[in-house]
mmCIF file of C-alpha atoms in Angstrom:
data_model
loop_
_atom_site.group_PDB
_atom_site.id
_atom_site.type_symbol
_atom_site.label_atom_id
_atom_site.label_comp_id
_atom_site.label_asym_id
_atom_site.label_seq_id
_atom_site.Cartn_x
_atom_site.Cartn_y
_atom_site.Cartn_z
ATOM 1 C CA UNK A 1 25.512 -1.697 -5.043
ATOM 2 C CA UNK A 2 21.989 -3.602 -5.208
ATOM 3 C CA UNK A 3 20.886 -4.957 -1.735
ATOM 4 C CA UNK A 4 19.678 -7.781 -4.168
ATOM 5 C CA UNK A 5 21.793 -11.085 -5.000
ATOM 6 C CA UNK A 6 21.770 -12.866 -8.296
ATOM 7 C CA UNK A 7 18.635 -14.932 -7.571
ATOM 8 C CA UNK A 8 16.639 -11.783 -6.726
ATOM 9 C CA UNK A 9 16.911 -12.338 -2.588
ATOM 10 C CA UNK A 10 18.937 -9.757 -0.835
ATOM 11 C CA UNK A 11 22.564 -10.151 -1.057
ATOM 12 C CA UNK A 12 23.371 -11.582 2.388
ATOM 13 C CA UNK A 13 20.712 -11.966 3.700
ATOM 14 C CA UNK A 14 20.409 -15.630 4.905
ATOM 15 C CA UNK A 15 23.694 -14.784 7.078
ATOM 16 C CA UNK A 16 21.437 -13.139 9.782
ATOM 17 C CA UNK A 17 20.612 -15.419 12.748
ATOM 18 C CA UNK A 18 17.257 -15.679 13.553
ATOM 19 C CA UNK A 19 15.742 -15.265 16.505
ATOM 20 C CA UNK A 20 15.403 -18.557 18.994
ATOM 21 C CA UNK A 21 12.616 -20.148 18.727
ATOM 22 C CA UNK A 22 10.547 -23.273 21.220
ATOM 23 C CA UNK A 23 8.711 -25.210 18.782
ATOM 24 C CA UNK A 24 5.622 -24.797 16.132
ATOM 25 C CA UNK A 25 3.625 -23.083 18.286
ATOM 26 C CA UNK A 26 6.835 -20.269 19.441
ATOM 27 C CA UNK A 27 6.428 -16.480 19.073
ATOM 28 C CA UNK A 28 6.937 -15.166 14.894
ATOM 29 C CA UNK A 29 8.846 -11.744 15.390
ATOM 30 C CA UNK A 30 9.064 -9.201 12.834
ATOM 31 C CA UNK A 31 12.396 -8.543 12.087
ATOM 32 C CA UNK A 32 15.200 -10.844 12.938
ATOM 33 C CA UNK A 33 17.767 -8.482 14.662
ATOM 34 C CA UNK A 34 15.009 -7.863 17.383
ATOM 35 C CA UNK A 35 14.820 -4.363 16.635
ATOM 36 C CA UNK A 36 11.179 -5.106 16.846
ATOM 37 C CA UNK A 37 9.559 -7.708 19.178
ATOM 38 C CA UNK A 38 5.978 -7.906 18.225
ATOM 39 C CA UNK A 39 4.415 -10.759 17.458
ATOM 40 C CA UNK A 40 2.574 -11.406 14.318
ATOM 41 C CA UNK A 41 -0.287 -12.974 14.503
ATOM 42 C CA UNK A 42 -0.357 -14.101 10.531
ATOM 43 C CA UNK A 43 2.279 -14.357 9.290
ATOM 44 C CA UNK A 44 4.053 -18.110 8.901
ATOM 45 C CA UNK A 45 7.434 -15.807 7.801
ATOM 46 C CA UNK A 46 7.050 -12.588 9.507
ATOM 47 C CA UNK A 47 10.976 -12.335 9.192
ATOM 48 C CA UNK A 48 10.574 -12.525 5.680
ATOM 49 C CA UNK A 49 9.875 -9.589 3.401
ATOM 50 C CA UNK A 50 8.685 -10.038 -0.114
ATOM 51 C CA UNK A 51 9.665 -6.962 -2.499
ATOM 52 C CA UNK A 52 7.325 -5.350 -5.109
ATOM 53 C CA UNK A 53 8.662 -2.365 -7.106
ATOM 54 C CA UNK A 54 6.194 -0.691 -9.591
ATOM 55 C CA UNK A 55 7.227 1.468 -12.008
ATOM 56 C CA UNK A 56 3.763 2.713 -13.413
ATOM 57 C CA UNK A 57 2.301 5.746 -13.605
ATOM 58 C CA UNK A 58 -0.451 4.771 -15.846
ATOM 59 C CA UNK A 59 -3.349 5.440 -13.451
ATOM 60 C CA UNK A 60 -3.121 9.172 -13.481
ATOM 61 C CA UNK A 61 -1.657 11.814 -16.012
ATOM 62 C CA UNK A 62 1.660 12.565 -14.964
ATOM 63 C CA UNK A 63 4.977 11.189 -15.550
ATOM 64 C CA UNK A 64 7.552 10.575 -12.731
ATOM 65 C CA UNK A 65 5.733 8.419 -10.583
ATOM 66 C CA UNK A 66 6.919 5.503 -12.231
ATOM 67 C CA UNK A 67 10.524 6.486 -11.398
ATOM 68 C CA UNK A 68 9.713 6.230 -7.071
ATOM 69 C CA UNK A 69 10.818 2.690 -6.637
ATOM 70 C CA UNK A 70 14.130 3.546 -8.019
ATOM 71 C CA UNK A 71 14.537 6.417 -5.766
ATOM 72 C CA UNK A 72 13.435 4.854 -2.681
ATOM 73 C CA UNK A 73 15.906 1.878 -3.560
ATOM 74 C CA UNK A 74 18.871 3.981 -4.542
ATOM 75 C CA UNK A 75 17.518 6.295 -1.127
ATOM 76 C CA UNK A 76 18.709 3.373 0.425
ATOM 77 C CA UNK A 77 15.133 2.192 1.752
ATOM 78 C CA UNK A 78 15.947 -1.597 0.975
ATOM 79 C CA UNK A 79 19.378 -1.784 2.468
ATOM 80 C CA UNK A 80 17.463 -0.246 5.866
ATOM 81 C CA UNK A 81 15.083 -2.899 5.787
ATOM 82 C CA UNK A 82 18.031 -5.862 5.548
ATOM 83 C CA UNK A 83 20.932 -4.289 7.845
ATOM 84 C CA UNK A 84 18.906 -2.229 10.179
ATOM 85 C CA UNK A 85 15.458 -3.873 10.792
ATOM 86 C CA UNK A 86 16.662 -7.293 9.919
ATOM 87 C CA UNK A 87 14.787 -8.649 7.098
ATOM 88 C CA UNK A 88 15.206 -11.753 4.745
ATOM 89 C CA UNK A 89 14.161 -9.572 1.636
ATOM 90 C CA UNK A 90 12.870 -11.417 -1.265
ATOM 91 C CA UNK A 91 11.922 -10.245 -4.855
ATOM 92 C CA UNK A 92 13.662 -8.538 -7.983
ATOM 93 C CA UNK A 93 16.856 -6.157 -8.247
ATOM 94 C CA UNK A 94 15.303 -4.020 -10.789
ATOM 95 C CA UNK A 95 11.510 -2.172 -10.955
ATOM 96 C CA UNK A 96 8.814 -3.565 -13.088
ATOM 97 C CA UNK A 97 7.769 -1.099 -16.077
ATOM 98 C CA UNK A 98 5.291 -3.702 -17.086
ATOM 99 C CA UNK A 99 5.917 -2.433 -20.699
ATOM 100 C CA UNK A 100 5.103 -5.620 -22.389
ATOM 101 C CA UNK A 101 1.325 -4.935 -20.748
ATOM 102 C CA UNK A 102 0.674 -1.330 -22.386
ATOM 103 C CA UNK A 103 -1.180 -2.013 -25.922
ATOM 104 C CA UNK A 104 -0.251 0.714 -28.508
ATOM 105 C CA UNK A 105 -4.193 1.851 -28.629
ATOM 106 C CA UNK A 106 -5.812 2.104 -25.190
ATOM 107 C CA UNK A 107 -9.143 4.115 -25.729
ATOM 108 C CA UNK A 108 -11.055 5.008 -23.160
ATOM 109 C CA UNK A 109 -14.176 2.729 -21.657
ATOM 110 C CA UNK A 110 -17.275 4.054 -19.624
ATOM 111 C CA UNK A 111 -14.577 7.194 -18.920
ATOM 112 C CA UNK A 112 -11.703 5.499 -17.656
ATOM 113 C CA UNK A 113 -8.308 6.012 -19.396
ATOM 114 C CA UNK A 114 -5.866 3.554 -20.224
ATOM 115 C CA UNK A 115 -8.755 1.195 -18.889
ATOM 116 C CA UNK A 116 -6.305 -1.751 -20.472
ATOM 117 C CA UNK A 117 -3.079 -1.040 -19.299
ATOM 118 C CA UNK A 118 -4.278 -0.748 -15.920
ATOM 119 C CA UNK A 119 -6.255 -3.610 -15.950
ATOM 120 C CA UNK A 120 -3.537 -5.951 -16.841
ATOM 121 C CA UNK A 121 -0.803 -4.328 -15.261
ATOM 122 C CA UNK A 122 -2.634 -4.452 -11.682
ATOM 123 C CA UNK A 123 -3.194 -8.149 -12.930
ATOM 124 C CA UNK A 124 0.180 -9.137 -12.863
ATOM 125 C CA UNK A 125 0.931 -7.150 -9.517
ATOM 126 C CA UNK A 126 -1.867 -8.698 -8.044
ATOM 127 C CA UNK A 127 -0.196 -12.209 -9.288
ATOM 128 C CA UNK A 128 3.283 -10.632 -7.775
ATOM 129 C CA UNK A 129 1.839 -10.019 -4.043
ATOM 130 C CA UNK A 130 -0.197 -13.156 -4.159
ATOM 131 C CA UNK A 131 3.302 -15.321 -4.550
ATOM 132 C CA UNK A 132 4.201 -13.701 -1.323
ATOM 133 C CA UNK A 133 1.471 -13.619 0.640
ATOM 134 C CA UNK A 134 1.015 -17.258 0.310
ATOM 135 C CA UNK A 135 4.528 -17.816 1.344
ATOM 136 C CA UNK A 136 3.446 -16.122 4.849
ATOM 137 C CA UNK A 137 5.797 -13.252 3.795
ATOM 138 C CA UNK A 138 4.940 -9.516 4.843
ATOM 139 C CA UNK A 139 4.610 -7.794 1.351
ATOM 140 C CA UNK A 140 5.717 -4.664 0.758
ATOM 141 C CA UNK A 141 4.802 -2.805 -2.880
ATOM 142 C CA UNK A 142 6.617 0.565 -3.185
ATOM 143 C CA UNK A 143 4.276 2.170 -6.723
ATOM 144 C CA UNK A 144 3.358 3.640 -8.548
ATOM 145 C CA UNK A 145 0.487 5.355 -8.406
ATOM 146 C CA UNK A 146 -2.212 4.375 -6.314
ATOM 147 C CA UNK A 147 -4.238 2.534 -9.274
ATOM 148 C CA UNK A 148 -1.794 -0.106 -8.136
ATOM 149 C CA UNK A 149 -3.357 -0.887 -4.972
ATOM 150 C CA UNK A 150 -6.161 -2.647 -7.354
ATOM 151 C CA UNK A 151 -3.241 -5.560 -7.950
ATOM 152 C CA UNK A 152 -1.825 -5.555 -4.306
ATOM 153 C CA UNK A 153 -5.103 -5.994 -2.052
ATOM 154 C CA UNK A 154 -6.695 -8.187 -4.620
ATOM 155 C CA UNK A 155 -3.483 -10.328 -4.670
ATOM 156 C CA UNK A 156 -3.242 -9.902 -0.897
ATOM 157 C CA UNK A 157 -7.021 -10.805 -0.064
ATOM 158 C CA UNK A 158 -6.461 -13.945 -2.417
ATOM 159 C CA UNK A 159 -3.858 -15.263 -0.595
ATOM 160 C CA UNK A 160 -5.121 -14.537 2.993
ATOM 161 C CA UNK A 161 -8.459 -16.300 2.354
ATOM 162 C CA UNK A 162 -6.495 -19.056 0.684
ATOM 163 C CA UNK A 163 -4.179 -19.655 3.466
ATOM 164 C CA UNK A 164 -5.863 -18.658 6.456
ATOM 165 C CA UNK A 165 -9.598 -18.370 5.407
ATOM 166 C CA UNK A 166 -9.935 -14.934 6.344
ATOM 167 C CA UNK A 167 -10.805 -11.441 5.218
ATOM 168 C CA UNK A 168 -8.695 -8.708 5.016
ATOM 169 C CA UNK A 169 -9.050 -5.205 6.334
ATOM 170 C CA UNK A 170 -8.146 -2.191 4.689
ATOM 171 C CA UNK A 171 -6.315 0.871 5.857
ATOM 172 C CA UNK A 172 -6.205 3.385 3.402
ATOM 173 C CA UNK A 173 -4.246 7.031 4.135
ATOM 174 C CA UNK A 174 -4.502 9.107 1.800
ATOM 175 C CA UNK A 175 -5.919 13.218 0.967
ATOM 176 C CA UNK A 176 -8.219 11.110 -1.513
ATOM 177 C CA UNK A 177 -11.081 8.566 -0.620
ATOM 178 C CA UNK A 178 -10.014 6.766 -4.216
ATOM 179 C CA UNK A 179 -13.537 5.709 -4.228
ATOM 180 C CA UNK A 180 -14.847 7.076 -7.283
ATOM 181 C CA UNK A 181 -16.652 4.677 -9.784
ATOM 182 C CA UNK A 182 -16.185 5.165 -13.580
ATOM 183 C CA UNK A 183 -19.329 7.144 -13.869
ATOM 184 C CA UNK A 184 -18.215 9.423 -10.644
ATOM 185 C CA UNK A 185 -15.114 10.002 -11.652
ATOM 186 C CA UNK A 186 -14.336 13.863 -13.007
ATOM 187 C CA UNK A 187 -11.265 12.599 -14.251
ATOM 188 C CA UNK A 188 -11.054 9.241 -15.944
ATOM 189 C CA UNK A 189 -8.115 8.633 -14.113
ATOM 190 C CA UNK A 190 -8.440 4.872 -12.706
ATOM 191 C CA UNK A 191 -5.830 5.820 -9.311
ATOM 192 C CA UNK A 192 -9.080 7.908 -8.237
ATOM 193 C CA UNK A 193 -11.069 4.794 -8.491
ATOM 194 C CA UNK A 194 -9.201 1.609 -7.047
ATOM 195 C CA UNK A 195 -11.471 1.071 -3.918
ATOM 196 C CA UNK A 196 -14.597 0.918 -5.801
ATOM 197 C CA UNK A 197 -13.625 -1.589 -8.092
ATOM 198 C CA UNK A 198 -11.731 -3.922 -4.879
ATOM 199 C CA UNK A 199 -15.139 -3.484 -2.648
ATOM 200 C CA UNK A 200 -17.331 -4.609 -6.265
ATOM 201 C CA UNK A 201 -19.237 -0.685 -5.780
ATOM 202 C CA UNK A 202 -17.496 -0.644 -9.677
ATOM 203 C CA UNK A 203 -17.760 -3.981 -11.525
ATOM 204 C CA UNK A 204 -17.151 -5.295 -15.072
ATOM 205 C CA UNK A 205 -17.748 -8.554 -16.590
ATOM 206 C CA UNK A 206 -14.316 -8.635 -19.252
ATOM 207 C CA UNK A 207 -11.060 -9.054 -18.251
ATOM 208 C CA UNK A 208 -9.219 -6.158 -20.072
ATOM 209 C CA UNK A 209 -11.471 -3.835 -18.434
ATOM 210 C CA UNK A 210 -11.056 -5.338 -14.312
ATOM 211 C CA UNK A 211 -13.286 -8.406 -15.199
ATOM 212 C CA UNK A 212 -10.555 -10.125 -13.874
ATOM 213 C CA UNK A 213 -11.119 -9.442 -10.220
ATOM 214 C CA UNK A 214 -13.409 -12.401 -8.548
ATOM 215 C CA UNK A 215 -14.835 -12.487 -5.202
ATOM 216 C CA UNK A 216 -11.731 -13.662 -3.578
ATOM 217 C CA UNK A 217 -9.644 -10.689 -4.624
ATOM 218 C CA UNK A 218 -12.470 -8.386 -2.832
ATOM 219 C CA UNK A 219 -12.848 -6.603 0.496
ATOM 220 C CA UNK A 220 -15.651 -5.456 2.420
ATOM 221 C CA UNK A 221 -16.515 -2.118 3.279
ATOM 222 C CA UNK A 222 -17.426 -2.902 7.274
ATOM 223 C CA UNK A 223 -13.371 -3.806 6.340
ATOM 224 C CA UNK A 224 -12.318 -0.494 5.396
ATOM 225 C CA UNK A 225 -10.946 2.651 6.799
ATOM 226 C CA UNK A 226 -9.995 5.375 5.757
ATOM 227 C CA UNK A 227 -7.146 8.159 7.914
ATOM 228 C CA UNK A 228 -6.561 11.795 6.288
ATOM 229 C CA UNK A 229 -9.184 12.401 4.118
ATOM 230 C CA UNK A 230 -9.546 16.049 3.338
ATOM 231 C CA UNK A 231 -10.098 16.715 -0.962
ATOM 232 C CA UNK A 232 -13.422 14.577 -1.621
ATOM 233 C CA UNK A 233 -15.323 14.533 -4.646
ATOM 234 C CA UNK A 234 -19.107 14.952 -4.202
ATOM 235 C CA UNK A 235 -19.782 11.735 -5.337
ATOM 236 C CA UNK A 236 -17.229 10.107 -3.529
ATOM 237 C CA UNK A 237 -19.170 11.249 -0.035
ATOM 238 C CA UNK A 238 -22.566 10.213 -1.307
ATOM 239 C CA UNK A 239 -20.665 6.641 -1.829
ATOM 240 C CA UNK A 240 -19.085 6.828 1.649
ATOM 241 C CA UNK A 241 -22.246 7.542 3.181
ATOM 242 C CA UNK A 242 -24.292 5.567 1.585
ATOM 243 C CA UNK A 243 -22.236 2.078 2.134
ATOM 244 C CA UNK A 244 -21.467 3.465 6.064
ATOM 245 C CA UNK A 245 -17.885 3.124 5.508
ATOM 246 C CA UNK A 246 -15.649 4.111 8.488
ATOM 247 C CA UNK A 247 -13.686 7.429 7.392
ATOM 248 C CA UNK A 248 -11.669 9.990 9.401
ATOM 249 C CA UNK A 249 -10.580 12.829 7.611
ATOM 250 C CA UNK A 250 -7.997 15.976 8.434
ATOM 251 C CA UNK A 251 -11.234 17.088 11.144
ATOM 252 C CA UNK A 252 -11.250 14.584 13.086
ATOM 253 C CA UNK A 253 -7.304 14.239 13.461
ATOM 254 C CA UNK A 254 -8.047 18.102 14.357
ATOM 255 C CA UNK A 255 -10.595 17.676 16.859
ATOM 256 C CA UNK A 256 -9.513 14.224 18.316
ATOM 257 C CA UNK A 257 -5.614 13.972 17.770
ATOM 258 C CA UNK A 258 -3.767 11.124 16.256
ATOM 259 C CA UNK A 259 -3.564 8.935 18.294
ATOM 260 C CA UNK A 260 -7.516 8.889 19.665
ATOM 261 C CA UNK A 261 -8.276 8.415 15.177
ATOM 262 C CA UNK A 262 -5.728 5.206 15.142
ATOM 263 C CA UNK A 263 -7.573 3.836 18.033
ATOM 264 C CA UNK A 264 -11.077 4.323 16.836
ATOM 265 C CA UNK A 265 -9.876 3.280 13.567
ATOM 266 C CA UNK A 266 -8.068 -0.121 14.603
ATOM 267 C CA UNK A 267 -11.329 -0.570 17.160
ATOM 268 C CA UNK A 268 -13.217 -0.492 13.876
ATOM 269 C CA UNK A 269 -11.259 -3.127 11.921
ATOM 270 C CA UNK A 270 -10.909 -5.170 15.417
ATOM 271 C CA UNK A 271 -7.649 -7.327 16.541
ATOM 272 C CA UNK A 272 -8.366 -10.304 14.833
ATOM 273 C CA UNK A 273 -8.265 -9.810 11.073
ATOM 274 C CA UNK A 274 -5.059 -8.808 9.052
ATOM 275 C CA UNK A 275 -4.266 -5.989 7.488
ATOM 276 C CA UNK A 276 -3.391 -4.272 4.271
ATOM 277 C CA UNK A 277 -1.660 -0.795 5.116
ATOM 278 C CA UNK A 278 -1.916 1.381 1.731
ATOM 279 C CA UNK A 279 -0.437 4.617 2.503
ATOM 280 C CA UNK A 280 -0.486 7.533 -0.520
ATOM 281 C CA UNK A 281 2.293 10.044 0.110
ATOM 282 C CA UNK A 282 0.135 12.759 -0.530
ATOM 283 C CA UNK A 283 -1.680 12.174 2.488
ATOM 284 C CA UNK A 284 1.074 14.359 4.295
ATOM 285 C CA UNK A 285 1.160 17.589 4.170
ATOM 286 C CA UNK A 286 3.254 19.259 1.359
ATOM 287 C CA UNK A 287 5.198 20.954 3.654
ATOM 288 C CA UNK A 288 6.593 17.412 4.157
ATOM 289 C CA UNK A 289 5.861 15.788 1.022
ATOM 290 C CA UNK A 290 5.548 18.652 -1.928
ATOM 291 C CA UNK A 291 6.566 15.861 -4.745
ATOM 292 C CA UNK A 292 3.353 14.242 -5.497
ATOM 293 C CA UNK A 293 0.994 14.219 -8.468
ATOM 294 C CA UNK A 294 -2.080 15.711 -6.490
ATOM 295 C CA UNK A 295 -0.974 17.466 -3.401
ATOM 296 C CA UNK A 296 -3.425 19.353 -0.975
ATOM 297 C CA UNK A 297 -2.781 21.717 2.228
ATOM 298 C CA UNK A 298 -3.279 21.121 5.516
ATOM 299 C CA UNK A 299 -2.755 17.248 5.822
ATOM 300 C CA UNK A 300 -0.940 15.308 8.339
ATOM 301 C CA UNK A 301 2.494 16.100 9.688
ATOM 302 C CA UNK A 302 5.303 13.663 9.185
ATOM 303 C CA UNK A 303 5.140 12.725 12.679
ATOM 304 C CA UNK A 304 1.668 11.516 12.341
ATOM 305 C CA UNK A 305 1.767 9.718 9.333
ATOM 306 C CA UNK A 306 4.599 7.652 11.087
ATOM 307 C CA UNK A 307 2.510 7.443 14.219
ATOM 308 C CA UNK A 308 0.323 5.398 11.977
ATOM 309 C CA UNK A 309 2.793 3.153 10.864
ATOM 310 C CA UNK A 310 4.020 2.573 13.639
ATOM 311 C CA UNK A 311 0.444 1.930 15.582
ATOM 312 C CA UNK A 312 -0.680 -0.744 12.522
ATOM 313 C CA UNK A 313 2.760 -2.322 13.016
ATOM 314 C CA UNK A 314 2.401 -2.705 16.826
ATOM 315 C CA UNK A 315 -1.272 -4.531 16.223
ATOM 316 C CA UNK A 316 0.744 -7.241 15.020
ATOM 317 C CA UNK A 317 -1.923 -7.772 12.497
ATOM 318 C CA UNK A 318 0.083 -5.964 8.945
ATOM 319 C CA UNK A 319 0.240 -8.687 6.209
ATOM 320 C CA UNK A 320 0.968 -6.119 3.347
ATOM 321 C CA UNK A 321 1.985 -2.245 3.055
ATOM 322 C CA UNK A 322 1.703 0.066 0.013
ATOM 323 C CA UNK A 323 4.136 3.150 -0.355
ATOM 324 C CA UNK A 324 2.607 5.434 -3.285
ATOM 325 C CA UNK A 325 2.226 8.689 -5.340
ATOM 326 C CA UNK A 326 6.165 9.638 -4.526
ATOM 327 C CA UNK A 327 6.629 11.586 -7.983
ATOM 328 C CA UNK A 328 10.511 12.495 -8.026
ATOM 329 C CA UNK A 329 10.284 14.132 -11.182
ATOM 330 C CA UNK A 330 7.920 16.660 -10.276
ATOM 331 C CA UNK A 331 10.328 19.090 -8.529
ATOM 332 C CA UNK A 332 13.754 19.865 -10.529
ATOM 333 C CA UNK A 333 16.694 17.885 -9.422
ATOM 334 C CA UNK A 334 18.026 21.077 -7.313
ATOM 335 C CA UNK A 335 15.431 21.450 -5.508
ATOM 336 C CA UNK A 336 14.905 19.919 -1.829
ATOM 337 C CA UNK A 337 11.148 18.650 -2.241
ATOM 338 C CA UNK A 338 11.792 15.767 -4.308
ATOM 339 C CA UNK A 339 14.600 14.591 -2.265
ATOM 340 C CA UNK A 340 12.236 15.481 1.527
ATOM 341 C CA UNK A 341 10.208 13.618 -0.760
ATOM 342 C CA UNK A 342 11.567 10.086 -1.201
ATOM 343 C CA UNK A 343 12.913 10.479 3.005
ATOM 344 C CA UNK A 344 9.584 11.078 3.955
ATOM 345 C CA UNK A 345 8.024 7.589 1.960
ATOM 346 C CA UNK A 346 11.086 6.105 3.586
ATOM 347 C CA UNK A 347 10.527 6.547 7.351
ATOM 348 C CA UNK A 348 6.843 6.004 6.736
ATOM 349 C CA UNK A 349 7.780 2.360 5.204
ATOM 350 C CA UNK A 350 10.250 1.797 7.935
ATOM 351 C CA UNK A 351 7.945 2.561 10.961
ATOM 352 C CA UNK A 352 5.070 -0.009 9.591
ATOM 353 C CA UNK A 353 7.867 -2.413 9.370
ATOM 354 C CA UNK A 354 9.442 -1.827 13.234
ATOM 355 C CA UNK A 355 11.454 1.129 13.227
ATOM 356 C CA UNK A 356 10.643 2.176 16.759
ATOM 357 C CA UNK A 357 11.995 5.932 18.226
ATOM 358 C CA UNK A 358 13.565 3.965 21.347
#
């Protein structure tokens, strides 16, 4: 049975009892069972979570990604979120293919592929998280690949500036820095190349090819961190370099531990600006997550990737989370990766949202 009701809220939802509050100026808890008690410092709703499900897969060359959000659901990920954590869960019962976006001919432009489809699909997303985030809702977009983040922090920046005249800051886990511009890029494939086009390293002046994203829908790169790196195109360090942008990859988790990285990077981003959490599966290991388009060895333990979550969560600064790059296709149906898969994008989503060991 869908956790969602006819009106696209979760079925039941408004029955919880919220937590008691003093007057305007009284502590905003996430979740309304109390199974978390810190206090958000920007959200008007932080009870309130607004659903995104992306079915697209356009970003990169292989098919199945589009089919996580249906697998996380039917995992049971949403009904977690409502009975467990306590959320008022707000969005749509069924995932967004975006199908009426995809033109027949999408030809490639300065390299990219499916330049179009992407373009106006992230669009629309970033249209999707923007109704949210305006609302004061925590958003939370389960992809997709990770081209999709191009939609969600644009539509998430828009909104924070908007309602709270603020900046975002990005925190971006991942094997890949995702930084590539068009003319780095070995690949064409845009879900190597979201960052550069949301810091404006990658711009272009018409809409169907990301001309669409303004100033308001940007970040800035003294904004931006980076946890896990460890597969980095050449390019893509000359960029990082270059701009001075704060990155920790798989060496320093080695040589400094996990929780001495979260600290340097949240010290970075400072405690007074929200936060966008965009997490790519494949920044575990694929020991724990083997069903992902671009796995690569010796990443970060399932442990730690949930010690993340649950260290941005505890800031009391998240506004938005990303869950990406869960391909449950790419493994056949018999076999346990896919399934260790989908659990593992699960507890990561419900440790950024409050899920707590004690």
């Amino acid at each position: 049975m869908s956790p969602f009701g006819r009106n696209g809220d979760i079925a039941g939802a408004g029955t919880l009892t919220p937590p008691p509050t003093t007057g305007r100026n009284s502590p905003r808890f996430f979740g309304k069972l109390n199974t978390s008690m810190i206090e958000s410092k920007f959200l008007a709703h932080p009870e309130d979570l607004g659903i995104v499900a992306v079915g697209f897969s356009g970003g990169q060359g292989k098919p199945g990604v589009d089919a996580a959000p249906t697998a996380l659901i039917e995992a049971g990920l949403l009904t977690q979120l409502r009975d467990e954590l306590g959320y008022n869960l707000h969005g749509h019962d069924t995932v967004h293919l975006y199908n009426d976006l995809v033109p027949a001919q999408d030809p490639p432009h300065r390299g990219m592929k499916n330049p179009r489809a992407v373009s106006a699909v992230t669009r629309r997303i970033a249209g999707q998280v923007y109704e949210h985030a305006r609302e004061g809702r925590l958003v939370l977009t389960l992809g997709g690949d990770h081209s999709i983040a191009i939609g969600t922090i644009a539509g998430t920046a828009k909104a924070m500036r908007e309602r709270l005249g603020r900046e975002i800051a990005v925190i971006w886990v991942d094997a890949h820095a995702d930084i590539n511009t068009p003319e780095t890029s070995g690949s064409g494939n845009v879900h190597g190349m979201p960052v550069s086009f949301l810091t404006g390293l990658a711009r272009e002046d018409k809409d169907e090819f990301f001309g669409w994203l303004k100033d308001e829908h940007r970040i800035s790169v003294k904004k931006l961190v980076y946890i896990g790196l460890r597969d980095v195109d050449p390019g893509e360090k000359r960029i990082l370099r270059e701009n001075g942008i704060k990155a920790f990859s798989m060496f320093d988790i080695d040589k400094y531990g996990i929780g001495r990285v979260v600290e340097m990077a949240l010290a970075h981003i400072g405690n007074d600006t929200p936060i966008h959490l965009s997490f790519d599966v494949d920044a575990l290991d694929p020991l724990w997550a083997p069903s992902t388009g671009t796995p690569v060895r010796g990443g970060l333990t399932l442990r730690e990737g949930d010690f993340i979550c649950e260290s941005v969560h505890q800031t009391g600064s998240l506004v938005a989370v990303d869950l990406v790059e869960v391909n449950p296709r790419l493994a056949p149906e018999n076999d346990i990766g896919a399934h260790e898969t989908v659990r593992a994008g699960c507890s990561l989503v419900r440790c950024a949202l409050g899920e707590s060991l004690l």
